Amino acid sequence: MADERYPEPKAPDRMPPGQRFVNGWPVSHYGPVPRFRPERWSLRVFGATASGDTHEWTFDDLAGLPRTTVTADLHCASGPTSTGHEWYGIPATTVLDLVPPAPEVTHVMAWAEYGYSANLRLADFTSSQTLMATHHNGEPLTAEHGFPLRLVVPHLFGYKGPKWLRGIEYMTADRRGFWEERGYHNLADPWLQQRYSYQEDASD
C-alpha cells in the first residue's frame, strides 16, 4: 500500500538538517513508566475497519505474528539523533493485512498507555520501515524504552512512535495526537525540519 507521494526513508547514515549526533540511546518520554500486567494487556485495532469490527491480540497472541528486522536511526524533534538501532518486531503492514481498513481510511491514531496518542498518515504507517518493535539490538525492549510494544516510524521524528503501544485506530480524517495538540508539527518529517506546528502550511 505504498504511496509515491511519501517516499521511503533516506539511507540510515544520513543526518537530517538541524540534528546532532548523540551516543547511546537516551531515554525520553512523557509521564511515568507503566507497569506491565500481561493478563490485562492487549493490542486493539478499531475505528473504521472494513468489517466494522474491533480486533484484539493478547500478549501471547503476538508470538504468532510475522516478524521483521529494521536498522534505522532515531531522530528527536529537540535535536538529538542516535544511529544504528536494530529493531525487531511486527511489521505495521501486518495489522492492515489481518484487519483491513475501510476504503475511506486516510490516517491512523496510535494509542499508548495513559492515553498518549500520535496521529499518522496511512502512508506513513504502511511504510516498509514502520514496525511494532518488541526487541532492540537483539534484546527485548526494556520498560523504559517501551516494553512490551513500541511503534517505530524511522522516517519521522520520534514522537510519532509511541512507547507502550496499546491500540491502532483507523480514521477517515486526520485528528491531532498528544504532542501535535501541544505545538508539534502534524507531519514530523525530520528531513524537512517539520518540528513545530507554526511551521505548518495549508497543505499540511
mmCIF file of C-alpha atoms in Angstrom:
data_model
loop_
_atom_site.group_PDB
_atom_site.id
_atom_site.type_symbol
_atom_site.label_atom_id
_atom_site.label_comp_id
_atom_site.label_asym_id
_atom_site.label_seq_id
_atom_site.Cartn_x
_atom_site.Cartn_y
_atom_site.Cartn_z
ATOM 1 C CA MET A 1 0.000 0.000 0.000
ATOM 2 C CA ALA A 2 2.918 2.322 -0.690
ATOM 3 C CA ASP A 3 2.145 5.870 -1.763
ATOM 4 C CA GLU A 4 4.527 7.595 -4.170
ATOM 5 C CA ARG A 5 3.797 10.937 -2.519
ATOM 6 C CA TYR A 6 5.624 9.728 0.595
ATOM 7 C CA PRO A 7 8.918 8.137 -0.490
ATOM 8 C CA GLU A 8 10.724 5.530 1.570
ATOM 9 C CA PRO A 9 13.129 6.867 4.233
ATOM 10 C CA LYS A 10 16.589 8.112 3.373
ATOM 11 C CA ALA A 11 19.606 5.883 3.985
ATOM 12 C CA PRO A 12 20.271 5.459 7.726
ATOM 13 C CA ASP A 13 23.718 7.100 7.566
ATOM 14 C CA ARG A 14 22.255 10.435 6.503
ATOM 15 C CA MET A 15 21.839 13.086 9.239
ATOM 16 C CA PRO A 16 18.748 15.307 8.856
ATOM 17 C CA PRO A 17 19.395 19.081 8.857
ATOM 18 C CA GLY A 18 19.476 20.647 12.303
ATOM 19 C CA GLN A 19 20.107 17.347 14.094
ATOM 20 C CA ARG A 20 23.132 16.478 16.221
ATOM 21 C CA PHE A 21 24.611 13.056 16.881
ATOM 22 C CA VAL A 22 24.363 11.602 20.392
ATOM 23 C CA ASN A 23 25.960 8.419 21.696
ATOM 24 C CA GLY A 24 23.890 5.644 23.156
ATOM 25 C CA TRP A 25 20.124 5.654 23.407
ATOM 26 C CA PRO A 26 18.809 8.416 25.673
ATOM 27 C CA VAL A 27 15.547 7.710 27.495
ATOM 28 C CA SER A 28 12.860 10.257 26.691
ATOM 29 C CA HIS A 29 9.144 10.100 27.377
ATOM 30 C CA TYR A 30 6.249 11.936 28.983
ATOM 31 C CA GLY A 31 4.875 10.612 32.256
ATOM 32 C CA PRO A 32 5.801 7.538 34.324
ATOM 33 C CA VAL A 33 6.869 4.133 33.054
ATOM 34 C CA PRO A 34 3.781 1.891 33.166
ATOM 35 C CA ARG A 35 3.750 -1.430 34.967
ATOM 36 C CA PHE A 36 3.254 -4.321 32.553
ATOM 37 C CA ARG A 37 0.464 -6.734 33.516
ATOM 38 C CA PRO A 38 0.341 -9.457 30.842
ATOM 39 C CA GLU A 39 -3.054 -10.747 31.932
ATOM 40 C CA ARG A 40 -4.572 -7.297 31.319
ATOM 41 C CA TRP A 41 -2.599 -6.322 28.240
ATOM 42 C CA SER A 42 -3.932 -6.355 24.680
ATOM 43 C CA LEU A 43 -3.339 -4.614 21.362
ATOM 44 C CA ARG A 44 -6.604 -3.373 19.894
ATOM 45 C CA VAL A 45 -7.343 -2.374 16.284
ATOM 46 C CA PHE A 46 -10.557 -0.398 15.984
ATOM 47 C CA GLY A 47 -12.256 2.515 14.286
ATOM 48 C CA ALA A 48 -13.092 2.405 10.573
ATOM 49 C CA THR A 49 -12.222 -1.234 9.925
ATOM 50 C CA ALA A 50 -13.509 -2.797 6.702
ATOM 51 C CA SER A 51 -15.717 -5.199 8.666
ATOM 52 C CA GLY A 52 -16.799 -2.680 11.281
ATOM 53 C CA ASP A 53 -15.427 -4.992 13.989
ATOM 54 C CA THR A 54 -12.724 -4.441 16.590
ATOM 55 C CA HIS A 55 -9.846 -6.910 16.755
ATOM 56 C CA GLU A 56 -7.651 -7.628 19.783
ATOM 57 C CA TRP A 57 -4.454 -9.576 20.332
ATOM 58 C CA THR A 58 -3.301 -10.648 23.773
ATOM 59 C CA PHE A 59 0.373 -10.557 24.671
ATOM 60 C CA ASP A 60 0.664 -14.289 23.966
ATOM 61 C CA ASP A 61 -1.039 -13.821 20.587
ATOM 62 C CA LEU A 62 1.816 -11.588 19.419
ATOM 63 C CA ALA A 63 4.154 -14.578 19.249
ATOM 64 C CA GLY A 64 2.202 -15.919 16.279
ATOM 65 C CA LEU A 65 2.515 -12.782 14.142
ATOM 66 C CA PRO A 66 5.160 -12.272 11.418
ATOM 67 C CA ARG A 67 8.401 -10.541 12.396
ATOM 68 C CA THR A 68 10.972 -8.416 10.615
ATOM 69 C CA THR A 69 14.188 -6.529 11.410
ATOM 70 C CA VAL A 70 14.764 -2.879 10.534
ATOM 71 C CA THR A 71 18.009 -0.976 11.104
ATOM 72 C CA ALA A 72 17.405 2.746 11.323
ATOM 73 C CA ASP A 73 18.219 5.941 13.171
ATOM 74 C CA LEU A 74 16.086 7.670 15.794
ATOM 75 C CA HIS A 75 15.514 11.412 15.479
ATOM 76 C CA CYS A 76 14.190 13.548 18.340
ATOM 77 C CA ALA A 77 12.458 16.815 17.410
ATOM 78 C CA SER A 78 14.540 18.654 20.024
ATOM 79 C CA GLY A 79 17.700 17.867 18.028
ATOM 80 C CA PRO A 80 19.415 14.618 19.105
ATOM 81 C CA THR A 81 19.845 11.769 16.649
ATOM 82 C CA SER A 82 21.093 8.345 17.706
ATOM 83 C CA THR A 83 22.119 5.984 14.950
ATOM 84 C CA GLY A 84 22.202 2.321 14.008
ATOM 85 C CA HIS A 85 19.276 0.966 16.028
ATOM 86 C CA GLU A 86 18.314 -2.589 15.129
ATOM 87 C CA TRP A 87 14.605 -3.013 15.686
ATOM 88 C CA TYR A 88 12.872 -6.390 15.613
ATOM 89 C CA GLY A 89 9.135 -6.764 15.671
ATOM 90 C CA ILE A 90 5.864 -6.961 13.798
ATOM 91 C CA PRO A 91 5.586 -5.044 10.502
ATOM 92 C CA ALA A 92 2.838 -2.445 10.675
ATOM 93 C CA THR A 93 1.543 -3.767 7.357
ATOM 94 C CA THR A 94 0.641 -6.997 9.158
ATOM 95 C CA VAL A 95 -2.056 -5.106 11.041
ATOM 96 C CA LEU A 96 -3.626 -3.937 7.802
ATOM 97 C CA ASP A 97 -3.398 -7.401 6.273
ATOM 98 C CA LEU A 98 -5.131 -9.046 9.231
ATOM 99 C CA VAL A 99 -7.580 -6.225 9.975
ATOM 100 C CA PRO A 100 -8.132 -4.315 6.722
ATOM 101 C CA PRO A 101 -9.192 -0.674 6.970
ATOM 102 C CA ALA A 102 -12.280 0.653 5.248
ATOM 103 C CA PRO A 103 -11.524 2.144 1.811
ATOM 104 C CA GLU A 104 -12.000 5.710 3.047
ATOM 105 C CA VAL A 105 -9.358 5.470 5.805
ATOM 106 C CA THR A 106 -6.616 8.077 5.385
ATOM 107 C CA HIS A 107 -4.953 8.184 8.820
ATOM 108 C CA VAL A 108 -4.358 6.131 11.921
ATOM 109 C CA MET A 109 -4.047 7.097 15.563
ATOM 110 C CA ALA A 110 -1.533 5.098 17.566
ATOM 111 C CA TRP A 111 -2.691 4.824 21.172
ATOM 112 C CA ALA A 112 -0.418 4.050 24.107
ATOM 113 C CA GLU A 113 -0.632 3.779 27.884
ATOM 114 C CA TYR A 114 -2.085 6.731 29.847
ATOM 115 C CA GLY A 115 -3.996 7.957 26.794
ATOM 116 C CA TYR A 116 -0.901 9.056 24.879
ATOM 117 C CA SER A 117 -1.534 9.210 21.129
ATOM 118 C CA ALA A 118 0.191 10.015 17.845
ATOM 119 C CA ASN A 119 -1.535 10.535 14.508
ATOM 120 C CA LEU A 120 -0.030 9.259 11.262
ATOM 121 C CA ARG A 121 -0.983 9.367 7.632
ATOM 122 C CA LEU A 122 -1.895 5.888 6.456
ATOM 123 C CA ALA A 123 1.011 6.051 4.001
ATOM 124 C CA ASP A 124 3.453 6.629 6.874
ATOM 125 C CA PHE A 125 2.017 3.728 8.853
ATOM 126 C CA THR A 126 2.308 1.409 5.848
ATOM 127 C CA SER A 127 5.944 2.227 5.104
ATOM 128 C CA SER A 128 8.120 -0.877 4.844
ATOM 129 C CA GLN A 129 10.236 0.532 7.698
ATOM 130 C CA THR A 130 7.373 1.002 10.160
ATOM 131 C CA LEU A 131 7.040 -1.753 12.733
ATOM 132 C CA MET A 132 5.783 -2.533 16.213
ATOM 133 C CA ALA A 133 9.039 -3.382 17.944
ATOM 134 C CA THR A 134 9.446 -5.999 20.643
ATOM 135 C CA HIS A 135 13.279 -6.092 20.610
ATOM 136 C CA HIS A 136 16.168 -3.673 20.230
ATOM 137 C CA ASN A 137 19.686 -4.729 19.227
ATOM 138 C CA GLY A 138 18.845 -8.370 19.826
ATOM 139 C CA GLU A 139 17.374 -7.918 23.306
ATOM 140 C CA PRO A 140 13.775 -7.472 24.484
ATOM 141 C CA LEU A 141 12.828 -3.848 24.953
ATOM 142 C CA THR A 142 13.305 -2.544 28.477
ATOM 143 C CA ALA A 143 10.383 -0.970 30.297
ATOM 144 C CA GLU A 144 11.925 2.497 29.915
ATOM 145 C CA HIS A 145 12.170 2.041 26.152
ATOM 146 C CA GLY A 146 8.637 0.796 25.598
ATOM 147 C CA PHE A 147 8.261 -2.882 26.549
ATOM 148 C CA PRO A 148 6.242 -4.816 25.529
ATOM 149 C CA LEU A 149 5.490 -2.993 22.263
ATOM 150 C CA ARG A 150 6.756 0.214 20.724
ATOM 151 C CA LEU A 151 5.755 1.752 17.412
ATOM 152 C CA VAL A 152 8.820 2.646 15.326
ATOM 153 C CA VAL A 153 8.434 5.020 12.371
ATOM 154 C CA PRO A 154 12.060 5.713 11.420
ATOM 155 C CA HIS A 155 11.385 8.297 8.713
ATOM 156 C CA LEU A 156 9.535 10.610 11.139
ATOM 157 C CA PHE A 157 10.502 12.307 14.383
ATOM 158 C CA GLY A 158 10.363 10.065 17.438
ATOM 159 C CA TYR A 159 7.163 11.486 18.911
ATOM 160 C CA LYS A 160 5.275 9.754 16.096
ATOM 161 C CA GLY A 161 6.358 6.384 17.510
ATOM 162 C CA PRO A 162 4.754 5.884 20.933
ATOM 163 C CA LYS A 163 6.208 3.563 23.538
ATOM 164 C CA TRP A 164 3.870 1.113 25.321
ATOM 165 C CA LEU A 165 1.604 0.788 22.304
ATOM 166 C CA ARG A 166 -1.934 -0.427 23.041
ATOM 167 C CA GLY A 167 -4.073 0.392 20.024
ATOM 168 C CA ILE A 168 -4.350 1.388 16.381
ATOM 169 C CA GLU A 169 -7.410 3.413 15.409
ATOM 170 C CA TYR A 170 -8.337 3.687 11.734
ATOM 171 C CA MET A 171 -9.577 7.183 10.869
ATOM 172 C CA THR A 172 -11.312 8.652 7.817
ATOM 173 C CA ALA A 173 -9.967 12.138 8.603
ATOM 174 C CA ASP A 174 -6.938 13.480 10.406
ATOM 175 C CA ARG A 175 -7.005 14.262 14.126
ATOM 176 C CA ARG A 176 -4.061 15.529 16.134
ATOM 177 C CA GLY A 177 -2.375 13.353 18.735
ATOM 178 C CA PHE A 178 -0.891 14.228 22.129
ATOM 179 C CA TRP A 179 2.172 16.223 21.065
ATOM 180 C CA GLU A 180 0.548 17.569 17.924
ATOM 181 C CA GLU A 181 -2.112 19.219 20.104
ATOM 182 C CA ARG A 182 0.697 20.769 22.143
ATOM 183 C CA GLY A 183 2.512 22.589 19.375
ATOM 184 C CA TYR A 184 4.442 19.927 17.494
ATOM 185 C CA HIS A 185 4.247 19.509 13.730
ATOM 186 C CA ASN A 186 1.453 17.355 12.390
ATOM 187 C CA LEU A 187 3.657 15.555 9.827
ATOM 188 C CA ALA A 188 7.050 15.402 11.602
ATOM 189 C CA ASP A 189 9.430 14.770 8.696
ATOM 190 C CA PRO A 190 12.963 15.354 10.085
ATOM 191 C CA TRP A 191 14.380 15.799 6.582
ATOM 192 C CA LEU A 192 12.077 18.813 6.114
ATOM 193 C CA GLN A 193 12.680 20.031 9.702
ATOM 194 C CA GLN A 194 8.978 19.762 10.478
ATOM 195 C CA ARG A 195 9.311 20.227 14.237
ATOM 196 C CA TYR A 196 6.614 22.649 15.367
ATOM 197 C CA SER A 197 3.047 23.458 14.359
ATOM 198 C CA TYR A 198 3.856 27.097 13.493
ATOM 199 C CA GLN A 199 5.872 25.710 10.563
ATOM 200 C CA GLU A 200 2.804 24.079 9.030
ATOM 201 C CA ASP A 201 1.163 25.423 5.896
ATOM 202 C CA ALA A 202 -2.281 24.865 4.446
ATOM 203 C CA SER A 203 -1.223 21.692 2.655
ATOM 204 C CA ASP A 204 -0.237 20.048 5.980
#
